[in-house]
XYZ file of C-alpha atoms in Angstrom:
591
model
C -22.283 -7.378 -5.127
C -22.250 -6.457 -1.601
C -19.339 -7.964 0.715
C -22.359 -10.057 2.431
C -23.355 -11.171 -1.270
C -19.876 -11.763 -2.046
C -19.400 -13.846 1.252
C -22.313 -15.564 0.537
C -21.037 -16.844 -3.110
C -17.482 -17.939 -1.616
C -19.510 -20.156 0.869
C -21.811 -21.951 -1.898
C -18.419 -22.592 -3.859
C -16.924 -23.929 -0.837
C -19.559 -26.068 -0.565
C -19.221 -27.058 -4.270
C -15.840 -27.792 -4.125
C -16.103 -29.696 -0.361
C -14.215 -26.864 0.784
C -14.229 -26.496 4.733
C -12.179 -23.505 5.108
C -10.721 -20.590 2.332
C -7.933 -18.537 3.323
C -7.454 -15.052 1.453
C -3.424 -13.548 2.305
C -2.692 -10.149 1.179
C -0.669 -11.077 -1.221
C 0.798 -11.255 -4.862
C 2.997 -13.774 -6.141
C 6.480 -11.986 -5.482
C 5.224 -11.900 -1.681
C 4.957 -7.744 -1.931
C 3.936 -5.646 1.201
C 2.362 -3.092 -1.482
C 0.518 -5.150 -4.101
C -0.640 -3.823 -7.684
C -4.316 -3.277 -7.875
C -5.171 -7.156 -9.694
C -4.018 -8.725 -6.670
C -5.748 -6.884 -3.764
C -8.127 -9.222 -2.730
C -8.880 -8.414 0.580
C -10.511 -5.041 -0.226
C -12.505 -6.788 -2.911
C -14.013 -9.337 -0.799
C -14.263 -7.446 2.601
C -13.508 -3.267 2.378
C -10.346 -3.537 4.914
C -7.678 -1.604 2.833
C -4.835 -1.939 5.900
C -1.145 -3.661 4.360
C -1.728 -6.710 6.859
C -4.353 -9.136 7.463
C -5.795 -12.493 6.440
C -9.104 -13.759 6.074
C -10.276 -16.945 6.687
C -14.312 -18.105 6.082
C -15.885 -20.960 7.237
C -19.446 -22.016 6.558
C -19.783 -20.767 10.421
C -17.594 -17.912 10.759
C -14.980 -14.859 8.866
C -12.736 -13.260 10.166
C -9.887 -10.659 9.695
C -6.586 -11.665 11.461
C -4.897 -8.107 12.085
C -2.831 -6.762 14.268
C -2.982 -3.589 16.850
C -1.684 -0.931 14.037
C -5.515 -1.691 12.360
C -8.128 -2.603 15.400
C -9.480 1.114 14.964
C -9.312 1.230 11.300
C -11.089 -2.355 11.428
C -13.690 -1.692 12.993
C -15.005 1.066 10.754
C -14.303 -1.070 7.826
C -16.168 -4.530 8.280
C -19.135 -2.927 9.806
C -21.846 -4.894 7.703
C -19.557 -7.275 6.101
C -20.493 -10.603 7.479
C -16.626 -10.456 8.710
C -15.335 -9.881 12.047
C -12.333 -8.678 13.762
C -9.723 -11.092 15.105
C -6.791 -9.784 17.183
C -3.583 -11.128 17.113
C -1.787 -11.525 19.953
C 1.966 -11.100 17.983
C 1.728 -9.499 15.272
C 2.820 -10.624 12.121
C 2.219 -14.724 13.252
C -0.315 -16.930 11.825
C -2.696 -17.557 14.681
C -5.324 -18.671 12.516
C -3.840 -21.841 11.800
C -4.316 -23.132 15.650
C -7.882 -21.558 15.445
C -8.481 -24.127 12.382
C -6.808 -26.925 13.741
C -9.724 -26.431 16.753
C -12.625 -25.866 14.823
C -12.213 -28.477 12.068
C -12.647 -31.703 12.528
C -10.631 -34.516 10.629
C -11.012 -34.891 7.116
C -11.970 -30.843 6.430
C -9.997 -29.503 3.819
C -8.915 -26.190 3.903
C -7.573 -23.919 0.218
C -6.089 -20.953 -0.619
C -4.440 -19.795 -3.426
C -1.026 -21.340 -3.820
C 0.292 -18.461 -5.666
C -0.202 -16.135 -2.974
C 1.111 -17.568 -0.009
C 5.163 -17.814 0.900
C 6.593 -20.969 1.069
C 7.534 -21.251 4.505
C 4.196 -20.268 5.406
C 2.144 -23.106 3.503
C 4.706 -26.081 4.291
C 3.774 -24.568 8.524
C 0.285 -24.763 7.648
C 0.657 -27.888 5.851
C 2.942 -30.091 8.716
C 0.196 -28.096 11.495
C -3.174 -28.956 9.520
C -2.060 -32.880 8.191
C -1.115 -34.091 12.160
C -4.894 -32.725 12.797
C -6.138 -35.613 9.600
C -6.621 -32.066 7.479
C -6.049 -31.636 4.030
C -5.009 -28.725 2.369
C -6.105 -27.593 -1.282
C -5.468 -25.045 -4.059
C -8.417 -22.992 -4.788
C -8.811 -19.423 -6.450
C -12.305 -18.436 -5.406
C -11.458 -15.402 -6.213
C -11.045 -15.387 -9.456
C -14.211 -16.762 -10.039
C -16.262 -14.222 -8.985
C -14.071 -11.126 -9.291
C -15.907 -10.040 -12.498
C -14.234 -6.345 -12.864
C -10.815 -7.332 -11.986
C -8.047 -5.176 -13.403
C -5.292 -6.531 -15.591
C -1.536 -7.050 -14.931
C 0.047 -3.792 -14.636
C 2.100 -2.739 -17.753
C 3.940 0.094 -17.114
C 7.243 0.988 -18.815
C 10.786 -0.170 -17.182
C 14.220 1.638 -16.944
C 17.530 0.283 -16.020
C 19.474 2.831 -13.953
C 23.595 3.231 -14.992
C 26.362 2.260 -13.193
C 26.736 6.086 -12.363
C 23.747 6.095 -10.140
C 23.795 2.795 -8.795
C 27.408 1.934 -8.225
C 27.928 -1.204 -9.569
C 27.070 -2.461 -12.814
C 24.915 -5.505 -13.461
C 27.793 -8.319 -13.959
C 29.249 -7.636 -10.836
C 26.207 -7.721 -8.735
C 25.628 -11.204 -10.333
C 28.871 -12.225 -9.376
C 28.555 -11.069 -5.968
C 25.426 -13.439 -5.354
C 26.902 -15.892 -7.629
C 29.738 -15.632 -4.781
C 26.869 -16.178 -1.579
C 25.726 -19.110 -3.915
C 28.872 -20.890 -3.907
C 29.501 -20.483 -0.092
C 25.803 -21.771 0.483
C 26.509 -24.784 -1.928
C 23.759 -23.657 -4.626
C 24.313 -23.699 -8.223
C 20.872 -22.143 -8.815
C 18.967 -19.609 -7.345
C 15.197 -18.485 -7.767
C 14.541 -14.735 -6.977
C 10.728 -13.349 -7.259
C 10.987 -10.651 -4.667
C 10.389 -7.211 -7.100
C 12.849 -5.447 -4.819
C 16.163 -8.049 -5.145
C 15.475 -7.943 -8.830
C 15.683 -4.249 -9.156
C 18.578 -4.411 -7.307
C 20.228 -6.917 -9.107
C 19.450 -5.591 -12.544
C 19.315 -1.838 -11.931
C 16.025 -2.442 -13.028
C 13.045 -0.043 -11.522
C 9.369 0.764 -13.522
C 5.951 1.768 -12.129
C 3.589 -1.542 -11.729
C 3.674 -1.070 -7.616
C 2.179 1.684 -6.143
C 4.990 3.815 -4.633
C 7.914 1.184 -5.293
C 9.081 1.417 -8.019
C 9.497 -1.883 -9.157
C 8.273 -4.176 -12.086
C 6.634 -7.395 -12.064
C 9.413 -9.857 -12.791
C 11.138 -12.965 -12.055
C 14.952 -13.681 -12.088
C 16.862 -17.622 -12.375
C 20.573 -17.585 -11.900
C 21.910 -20.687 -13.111
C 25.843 -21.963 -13.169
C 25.966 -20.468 -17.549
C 23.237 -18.197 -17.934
C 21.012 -15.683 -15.907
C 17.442 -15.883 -16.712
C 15.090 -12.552 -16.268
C 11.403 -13.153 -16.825
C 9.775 -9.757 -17.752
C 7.280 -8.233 -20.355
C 9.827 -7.497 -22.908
C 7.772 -4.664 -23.949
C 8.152 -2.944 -20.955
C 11.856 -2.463 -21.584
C 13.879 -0.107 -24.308
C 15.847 -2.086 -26.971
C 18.794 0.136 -25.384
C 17.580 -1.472 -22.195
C 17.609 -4.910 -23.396
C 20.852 -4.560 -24.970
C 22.627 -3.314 -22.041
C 21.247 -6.601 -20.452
C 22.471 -8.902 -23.041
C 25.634 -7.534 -23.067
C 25.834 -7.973 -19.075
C 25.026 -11.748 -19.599
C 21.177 -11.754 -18.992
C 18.744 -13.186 -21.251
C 15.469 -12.019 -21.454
C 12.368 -14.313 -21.330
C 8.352 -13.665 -21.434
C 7.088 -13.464 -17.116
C 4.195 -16.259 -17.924
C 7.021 -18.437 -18.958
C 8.787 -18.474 -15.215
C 6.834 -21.889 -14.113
C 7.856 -23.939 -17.187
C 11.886 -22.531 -16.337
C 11.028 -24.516 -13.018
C 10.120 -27.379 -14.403
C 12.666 -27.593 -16.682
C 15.647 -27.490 -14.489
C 17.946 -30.529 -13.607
C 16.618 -33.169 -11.301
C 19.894 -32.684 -9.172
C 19.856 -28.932 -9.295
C 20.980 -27.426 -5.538
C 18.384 -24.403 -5.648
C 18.237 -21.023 -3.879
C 15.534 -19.849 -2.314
C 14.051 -17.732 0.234
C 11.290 -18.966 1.988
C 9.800 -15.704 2.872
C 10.086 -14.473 -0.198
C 8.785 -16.851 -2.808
C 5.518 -18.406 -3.381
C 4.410 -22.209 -2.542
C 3.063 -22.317 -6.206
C 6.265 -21.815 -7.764
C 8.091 -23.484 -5.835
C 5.912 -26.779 -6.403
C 7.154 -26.294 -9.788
C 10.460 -27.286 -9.067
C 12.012 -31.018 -9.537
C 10.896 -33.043 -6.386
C 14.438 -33.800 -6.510
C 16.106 -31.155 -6.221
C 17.818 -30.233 -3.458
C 16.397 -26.901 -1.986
C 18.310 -24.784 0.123
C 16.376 -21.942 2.161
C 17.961 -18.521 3.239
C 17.650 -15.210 2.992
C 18.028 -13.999 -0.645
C 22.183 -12.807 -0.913
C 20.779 -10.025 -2.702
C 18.759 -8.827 -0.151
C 21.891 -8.929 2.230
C 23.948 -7.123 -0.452
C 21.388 -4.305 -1.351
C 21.223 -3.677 2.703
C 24.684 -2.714 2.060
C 24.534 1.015 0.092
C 28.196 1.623 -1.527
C 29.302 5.321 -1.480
C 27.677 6.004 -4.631
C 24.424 5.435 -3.263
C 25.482 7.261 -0.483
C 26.006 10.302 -1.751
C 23.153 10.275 -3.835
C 21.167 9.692 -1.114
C 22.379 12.455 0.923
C 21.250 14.638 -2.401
C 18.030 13.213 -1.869
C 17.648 14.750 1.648
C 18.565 17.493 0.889
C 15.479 17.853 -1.803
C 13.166 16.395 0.997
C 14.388 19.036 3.382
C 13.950 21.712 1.214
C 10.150 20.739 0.776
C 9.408 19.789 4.249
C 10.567 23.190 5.500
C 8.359 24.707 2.836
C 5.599 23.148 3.425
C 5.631 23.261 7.688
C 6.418 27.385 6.853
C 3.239 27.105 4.387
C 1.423 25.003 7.163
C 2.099 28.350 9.558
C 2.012 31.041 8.132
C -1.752 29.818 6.356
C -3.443 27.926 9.289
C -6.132 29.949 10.416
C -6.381 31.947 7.697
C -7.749 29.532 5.049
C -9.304 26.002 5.473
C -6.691 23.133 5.991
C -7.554 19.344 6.137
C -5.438 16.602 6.885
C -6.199 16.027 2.634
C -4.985 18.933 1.594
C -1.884 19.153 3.452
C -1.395 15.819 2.337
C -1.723 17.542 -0.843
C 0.371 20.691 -0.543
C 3.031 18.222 1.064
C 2.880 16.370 -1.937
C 3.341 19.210 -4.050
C 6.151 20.884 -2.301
C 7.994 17.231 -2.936
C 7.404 17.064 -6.698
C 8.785 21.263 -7.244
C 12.113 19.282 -6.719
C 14.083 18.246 -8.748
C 14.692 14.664 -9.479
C 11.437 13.650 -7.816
C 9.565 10.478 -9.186
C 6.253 10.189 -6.687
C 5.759 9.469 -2.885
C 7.661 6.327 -0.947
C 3.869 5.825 0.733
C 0.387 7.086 0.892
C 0.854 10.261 3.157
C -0.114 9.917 6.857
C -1.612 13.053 7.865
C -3.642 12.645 11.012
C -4.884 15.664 13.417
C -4.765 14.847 17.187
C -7.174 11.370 17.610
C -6.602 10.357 13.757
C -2.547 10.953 15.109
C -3.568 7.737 17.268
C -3.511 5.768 14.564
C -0.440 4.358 13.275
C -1.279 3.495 9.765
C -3.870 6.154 9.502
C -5.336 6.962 6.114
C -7.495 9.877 5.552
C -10.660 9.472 3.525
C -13.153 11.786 2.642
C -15.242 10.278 5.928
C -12.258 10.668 7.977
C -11.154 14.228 6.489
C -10.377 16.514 9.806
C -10.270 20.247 9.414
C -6.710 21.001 11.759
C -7.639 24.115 13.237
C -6.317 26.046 16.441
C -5.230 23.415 18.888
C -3.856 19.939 19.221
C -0.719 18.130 17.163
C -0.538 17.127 13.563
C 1.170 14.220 12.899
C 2.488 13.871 9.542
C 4.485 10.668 8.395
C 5.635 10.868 4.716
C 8.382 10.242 2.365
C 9.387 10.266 -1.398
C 11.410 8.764 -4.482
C 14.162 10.548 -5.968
C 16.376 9.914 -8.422
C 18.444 8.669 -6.378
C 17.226 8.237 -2.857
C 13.975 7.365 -1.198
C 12.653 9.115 1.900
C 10.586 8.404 5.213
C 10.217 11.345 7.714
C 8.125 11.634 10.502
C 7.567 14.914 12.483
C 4.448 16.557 14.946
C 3.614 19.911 14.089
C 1.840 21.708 17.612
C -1.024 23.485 16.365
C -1.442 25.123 19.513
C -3.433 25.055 22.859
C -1.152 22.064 23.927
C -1.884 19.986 26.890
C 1.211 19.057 29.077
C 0.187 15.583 28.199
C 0.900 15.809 24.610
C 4.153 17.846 25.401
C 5.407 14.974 27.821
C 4.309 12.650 25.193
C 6.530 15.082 22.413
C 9.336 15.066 24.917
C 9.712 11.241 25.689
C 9.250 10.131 21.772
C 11.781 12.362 21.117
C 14.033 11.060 24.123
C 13.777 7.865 22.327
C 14.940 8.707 18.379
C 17.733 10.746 20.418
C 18.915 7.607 22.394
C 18.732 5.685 19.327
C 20.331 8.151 17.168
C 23.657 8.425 19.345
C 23.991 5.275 20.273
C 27.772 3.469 19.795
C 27.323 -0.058 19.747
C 30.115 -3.121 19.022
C 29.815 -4.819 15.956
C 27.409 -7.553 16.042
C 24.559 -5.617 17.517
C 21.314 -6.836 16.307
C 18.066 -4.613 15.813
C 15.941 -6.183 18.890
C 19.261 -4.716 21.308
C 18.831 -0.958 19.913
C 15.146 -1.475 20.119
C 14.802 -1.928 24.149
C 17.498 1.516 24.309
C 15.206 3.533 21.871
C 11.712 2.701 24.157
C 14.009 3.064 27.610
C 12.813 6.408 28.055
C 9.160 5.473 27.072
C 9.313 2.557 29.509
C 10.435 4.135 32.408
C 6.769 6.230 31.997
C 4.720 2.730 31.898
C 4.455 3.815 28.159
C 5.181 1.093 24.768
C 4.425 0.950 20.943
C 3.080 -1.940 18.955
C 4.753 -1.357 15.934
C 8.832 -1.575 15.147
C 11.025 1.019 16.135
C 12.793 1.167 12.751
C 12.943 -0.856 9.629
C 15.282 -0.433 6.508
C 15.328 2.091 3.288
C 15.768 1.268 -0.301
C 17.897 3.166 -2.389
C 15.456 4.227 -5.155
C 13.523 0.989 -4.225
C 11.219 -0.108 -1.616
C 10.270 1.902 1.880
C 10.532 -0.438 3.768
C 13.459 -3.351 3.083
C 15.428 -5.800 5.035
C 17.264 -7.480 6.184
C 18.087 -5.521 9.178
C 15.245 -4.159 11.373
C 14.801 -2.139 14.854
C 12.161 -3.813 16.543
C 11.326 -6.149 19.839
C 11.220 -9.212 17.435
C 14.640 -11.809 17.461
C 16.234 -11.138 13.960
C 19.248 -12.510 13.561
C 20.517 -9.825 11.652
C 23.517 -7.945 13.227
C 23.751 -4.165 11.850
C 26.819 -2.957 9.237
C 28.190 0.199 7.893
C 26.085 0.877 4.819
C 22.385 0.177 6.127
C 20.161 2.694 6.210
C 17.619 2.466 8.899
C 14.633 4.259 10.377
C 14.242 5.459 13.660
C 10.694 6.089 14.551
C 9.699 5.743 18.534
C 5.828 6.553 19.362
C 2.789 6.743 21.843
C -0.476 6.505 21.061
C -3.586 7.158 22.691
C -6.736 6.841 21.065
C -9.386 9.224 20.820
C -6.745 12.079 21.900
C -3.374 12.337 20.009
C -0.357 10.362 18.843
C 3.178 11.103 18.325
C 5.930 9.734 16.148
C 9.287 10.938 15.319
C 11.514 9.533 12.811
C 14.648 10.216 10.478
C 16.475 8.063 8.831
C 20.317 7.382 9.781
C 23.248 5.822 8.103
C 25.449 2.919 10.282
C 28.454 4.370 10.127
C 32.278 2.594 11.732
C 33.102 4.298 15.352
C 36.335 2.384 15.936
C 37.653 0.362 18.173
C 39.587 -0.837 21.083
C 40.625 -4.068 23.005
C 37.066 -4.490 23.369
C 36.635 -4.600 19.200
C 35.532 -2.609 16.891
C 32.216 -0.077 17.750
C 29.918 1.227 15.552
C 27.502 4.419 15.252
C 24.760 6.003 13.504
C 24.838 8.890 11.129
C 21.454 10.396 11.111
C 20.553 11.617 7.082
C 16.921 13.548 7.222
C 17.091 17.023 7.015
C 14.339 19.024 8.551
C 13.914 20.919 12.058
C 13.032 18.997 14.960
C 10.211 21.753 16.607
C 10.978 22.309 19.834
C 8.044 24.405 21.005
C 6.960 22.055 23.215
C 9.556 19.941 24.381
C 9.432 19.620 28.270
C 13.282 20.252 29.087
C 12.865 18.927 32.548
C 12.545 15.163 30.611
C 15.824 15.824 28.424
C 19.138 15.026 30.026
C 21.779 17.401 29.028
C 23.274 15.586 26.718
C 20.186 14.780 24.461
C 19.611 18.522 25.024
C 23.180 18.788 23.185
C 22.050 16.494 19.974
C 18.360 17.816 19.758
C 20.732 21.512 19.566
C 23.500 20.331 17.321
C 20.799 18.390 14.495
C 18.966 21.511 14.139
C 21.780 23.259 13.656
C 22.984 20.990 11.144
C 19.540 21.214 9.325
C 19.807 25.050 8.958
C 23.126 25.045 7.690
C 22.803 22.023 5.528
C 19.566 23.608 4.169
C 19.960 27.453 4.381
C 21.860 27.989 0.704
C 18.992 26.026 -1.043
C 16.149 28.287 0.092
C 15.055 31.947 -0.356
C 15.830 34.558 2.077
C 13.041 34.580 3.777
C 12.635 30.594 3.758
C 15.777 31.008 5.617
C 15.041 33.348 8.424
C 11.808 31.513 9.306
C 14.559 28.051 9.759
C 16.866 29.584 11.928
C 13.793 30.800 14.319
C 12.915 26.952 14.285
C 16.471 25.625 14.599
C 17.122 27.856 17.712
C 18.885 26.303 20.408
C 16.812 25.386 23.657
């Protein structure tokens, strides 16, 4: 079917079923920002492939609900789909739930699939629709006429030892078991893939790039419940669990565990992160009590084990990146290059290393306009030869054992406009301002964010996307709690979080730049005033300075652009050949 013949069919099934309006969330039901192929639905019914949208049809009208990141990418992609763009004004908010209160009139019920929506989301939806006389419904439309659909993934699992991770399974129990007790919970419900790994040391391969496996996890006061494919595990595996007091129980079983618990049960859960379907399943009496998951707090927190292996990590990631910018120069011009194949080649360079398990995200690779867009993804329509002028933007990252990656850096091709270099110069202004920053304990992402865009600012210039966002260890690109961004997270930054920094400016049809490393919150010390923390910034690779206006940099970010490329080359220089070498100190030259 076409996406008009497939819009078509959802309508006469609305109509069937007396549905007024169907919602579609880009979603699975552990509420993952990168979704195994059986539960991308949006592509199926309407070709937009971007991580962030919702649709929502009507007998009248479909849209897309996206934000800024996508309006480009959108507009290529529903071209002849019956759907149409719809522009949120803040990102990441549910506008479409006023727009339905407007349009429908009282009695309309409205469904979606209660398995793919997060808790906190439905219960808005529900309190916002039912004051309007709306009902709302659980439909799977879907299903129904997704005739092809893919199976469950069923990829192998590993636990990871104590060695690598720092902490062994019973003690990371404990510590939540701990958070439980000072939030007065005796049980807790985890299905976030990412706090399971954690927890259990678990990772596997059924997410694209995290590597995760589809599970579900129930702490109770005498026993510790994980719901998994026991096939998917080694009986070495499973016995290390046992022995660490976890139980092992089939994933399709997870609903009837909910059922099943005590009618007075005091239950865990994070609204964000769990599904309105499963948590239906729980006792209408219990009592539930909503946070973040303690896990997700804890994992923020990398021990020095983690550390260190993470610092190993960078160092493999350097080692690639510099081979494959020196690759990028010393073959442009001389043989064809796309944005694909340096993709590609990137790629490559990253799995030569050792300890490499696959890429953090699909590789953005964009040449001058396609460097406009922040989420860029190259097809084979899209595909840009880079040739002799311009910047190439390349934002990319990988999975080590143990240590995941997310680097950012502009490559000038040449020919560059004083435009783009002012551009260069301010975005880097901004990762330098956030990158030496010492700020009192307490500090909360939104603070850092207004000192990283000062510089961009005080040019008439913003970004619509974060500034920074935290790193897994071995787990997820992009993880909380703690983020760098305008939004009001109540999440004050501690020693042990690893955090991007990644200013930008983008203008479309021309170029876009974004730099970003990742850095390490680190203890500063303290006076009368308290105690002060700073960042410690972990990426490895050369900053180019080709371009850099110094009239924009103040002498002391002069100083730290200097002293970080230094760092680079000598962090770097024993690990490569001789002549890998030479070409890194021309690049890490002071200006």
């Amino acid at each position: 079917m076409t996406f008009v013949e497939k819009l078509q069919t959802l309508r006469q099934l609305m109509a069937a079923q007396k549905v007024d309006a169907y919602i579609i969330t880009a979603a699975d039901p552990h509420i993952s920002e990168y979704l195994p192929a059986h539960y991308k639905a949006i592509p199926f019914a309407c070709g937009f492939t971007g991580s962030a949208g919702t649709l929502v049809i009507t007998q009248e009208f479909a849209g897309l609900w996206t934000d800024s990141r996508y309006f480009t990418q959108v507009e290529t992609q529903l071209n002849n789909t019956g759907y149409e763009l719809v522009k949120l004004k803040v990102p990441h908010t549910p506008e479409y739930i006023d727009w339905l209160r407007q349009v429908l009139p009282k009695g309309a019920k409205v469904g979606f699939n209660h398995q793919l929506i997060t808790v906190g989301l439905a219960l808005e939806m529900q309190n916002s629709l039912t004051q309007r006389g709306i009902e709302i419904t659980d439909v799977d439309f879907i299903s129904t006429i997704w005739l092809d659909r893919v199976g469950l993934p069923v990829e192998n699992a590993f636990l990871i030892d104590e060695e690598a991770a720092g902490l062994n399974i019973s003690a990371k129990i404990n510590e939540v078991k701990a958070a439980l007790k000072i939030n007065g919970a005796d049980y807790h419900f985890i299905s976030s893939l990412d706090d399971i790994a954690w927890l259990f040391n678990l990772r596997g391969k059924d997410v694209d790039y995290n590597p995760v496996s589809l599970s579900f996890a129930l702490i109770a006061p005498a026993a510790v419940k994980l719901f998994i494919d026991k096939q998917k595990l080694s009986q070495t595996d499973i016995d290390t669990l046992n022995q660490q007091g976890v139980t092992l129980h089939p994933y399709a079983e997870v609903a009837e565990a909910l059922k099943n618990l005590p009618k007075d049960a005091q239950v865990f859960i994070d609204p964000k992160r769990t599904c309105f379907g499963l948590y239906q399943c729980l006792p209408s009496s219990a009592k539930i009590v909503s946070g973040i998951n303690p896990s997700t707090h804890l994992k923020s927190l990398k021990n020095n084990t983690e550390i260190n292996h993470i610092r190993k990590a960078m160092l493999n990631d350097g080692v690639a990146l510099t081979r494959f910018f020196k690759w990028m120069e010393d073959h442009l011009g001389k043989e064809k290059i796309t944005e694909w194949s340096a993709a590609e080649k990137l790629a490559g360079f990253r799995a030569e290393q050792t300890s490499f398990v696959g890429l953090s995200f699909n590789t953005i690779a964009g040449y001058n306009a396609n460097g406009a867009l922040p989420h860029y993804s190259v097809t084979a329509e899209s595909n840009q030869e880079i040739t002799a002028d311009g910047l190439f933007l390349v934002d990319s990252g990988g999975q080590y054992l143990y240590g995941t990656t997310d680097i950012t850096r502009v490559m000038p091709i040449g020919n560059c406009s004083p435009t783009q270099a002012d551009d260069y110069t301010l975005v880097l202004k901004g990762l330098i301002e956030g990158s030496k920053l010492i700020f009192p304990e307490g500090t909360k992402g939104y603070q850092i964010d207004s000192i990283c865009r000062k510089p961009l600012w005080e040019h008439a210039i913003n970004f619509g996307h974060g500034t920074g966002h935290g790193i897994g260890f071995f787990l997820n690109v992009h993880e909380g709690p703690q983020n760098i961004s305008p939004a009001n997270v109540d999440v004050a930054f501690k020693p042990g979080m690893v955090t991007s920094i990644e200013p930008g400016i983008y203008r479309p049809g021309k170029h876009g730049v974004r730099i970003e490393n990742l850095v390490l919150c680190i203890p500063k010390g303290n006076s009368e005033f308290g105690d002060f923390l700073t960042f410690e910034t972990l990426t490895l690779c050369f900053i180019d300075t080709s371009i850099v206006n110094k009239t924009l940099l103040a002498p002391d970010q002069m100083e730290w652009l200097n002293q970080y490329n230094q760092m680079v080359f000598e962090k770097l220089q024993p690990l490569l050949s001789t002549d890998e070498a030479a070409w890194l100190e021309e690049k890490c030259k002071p200006i």
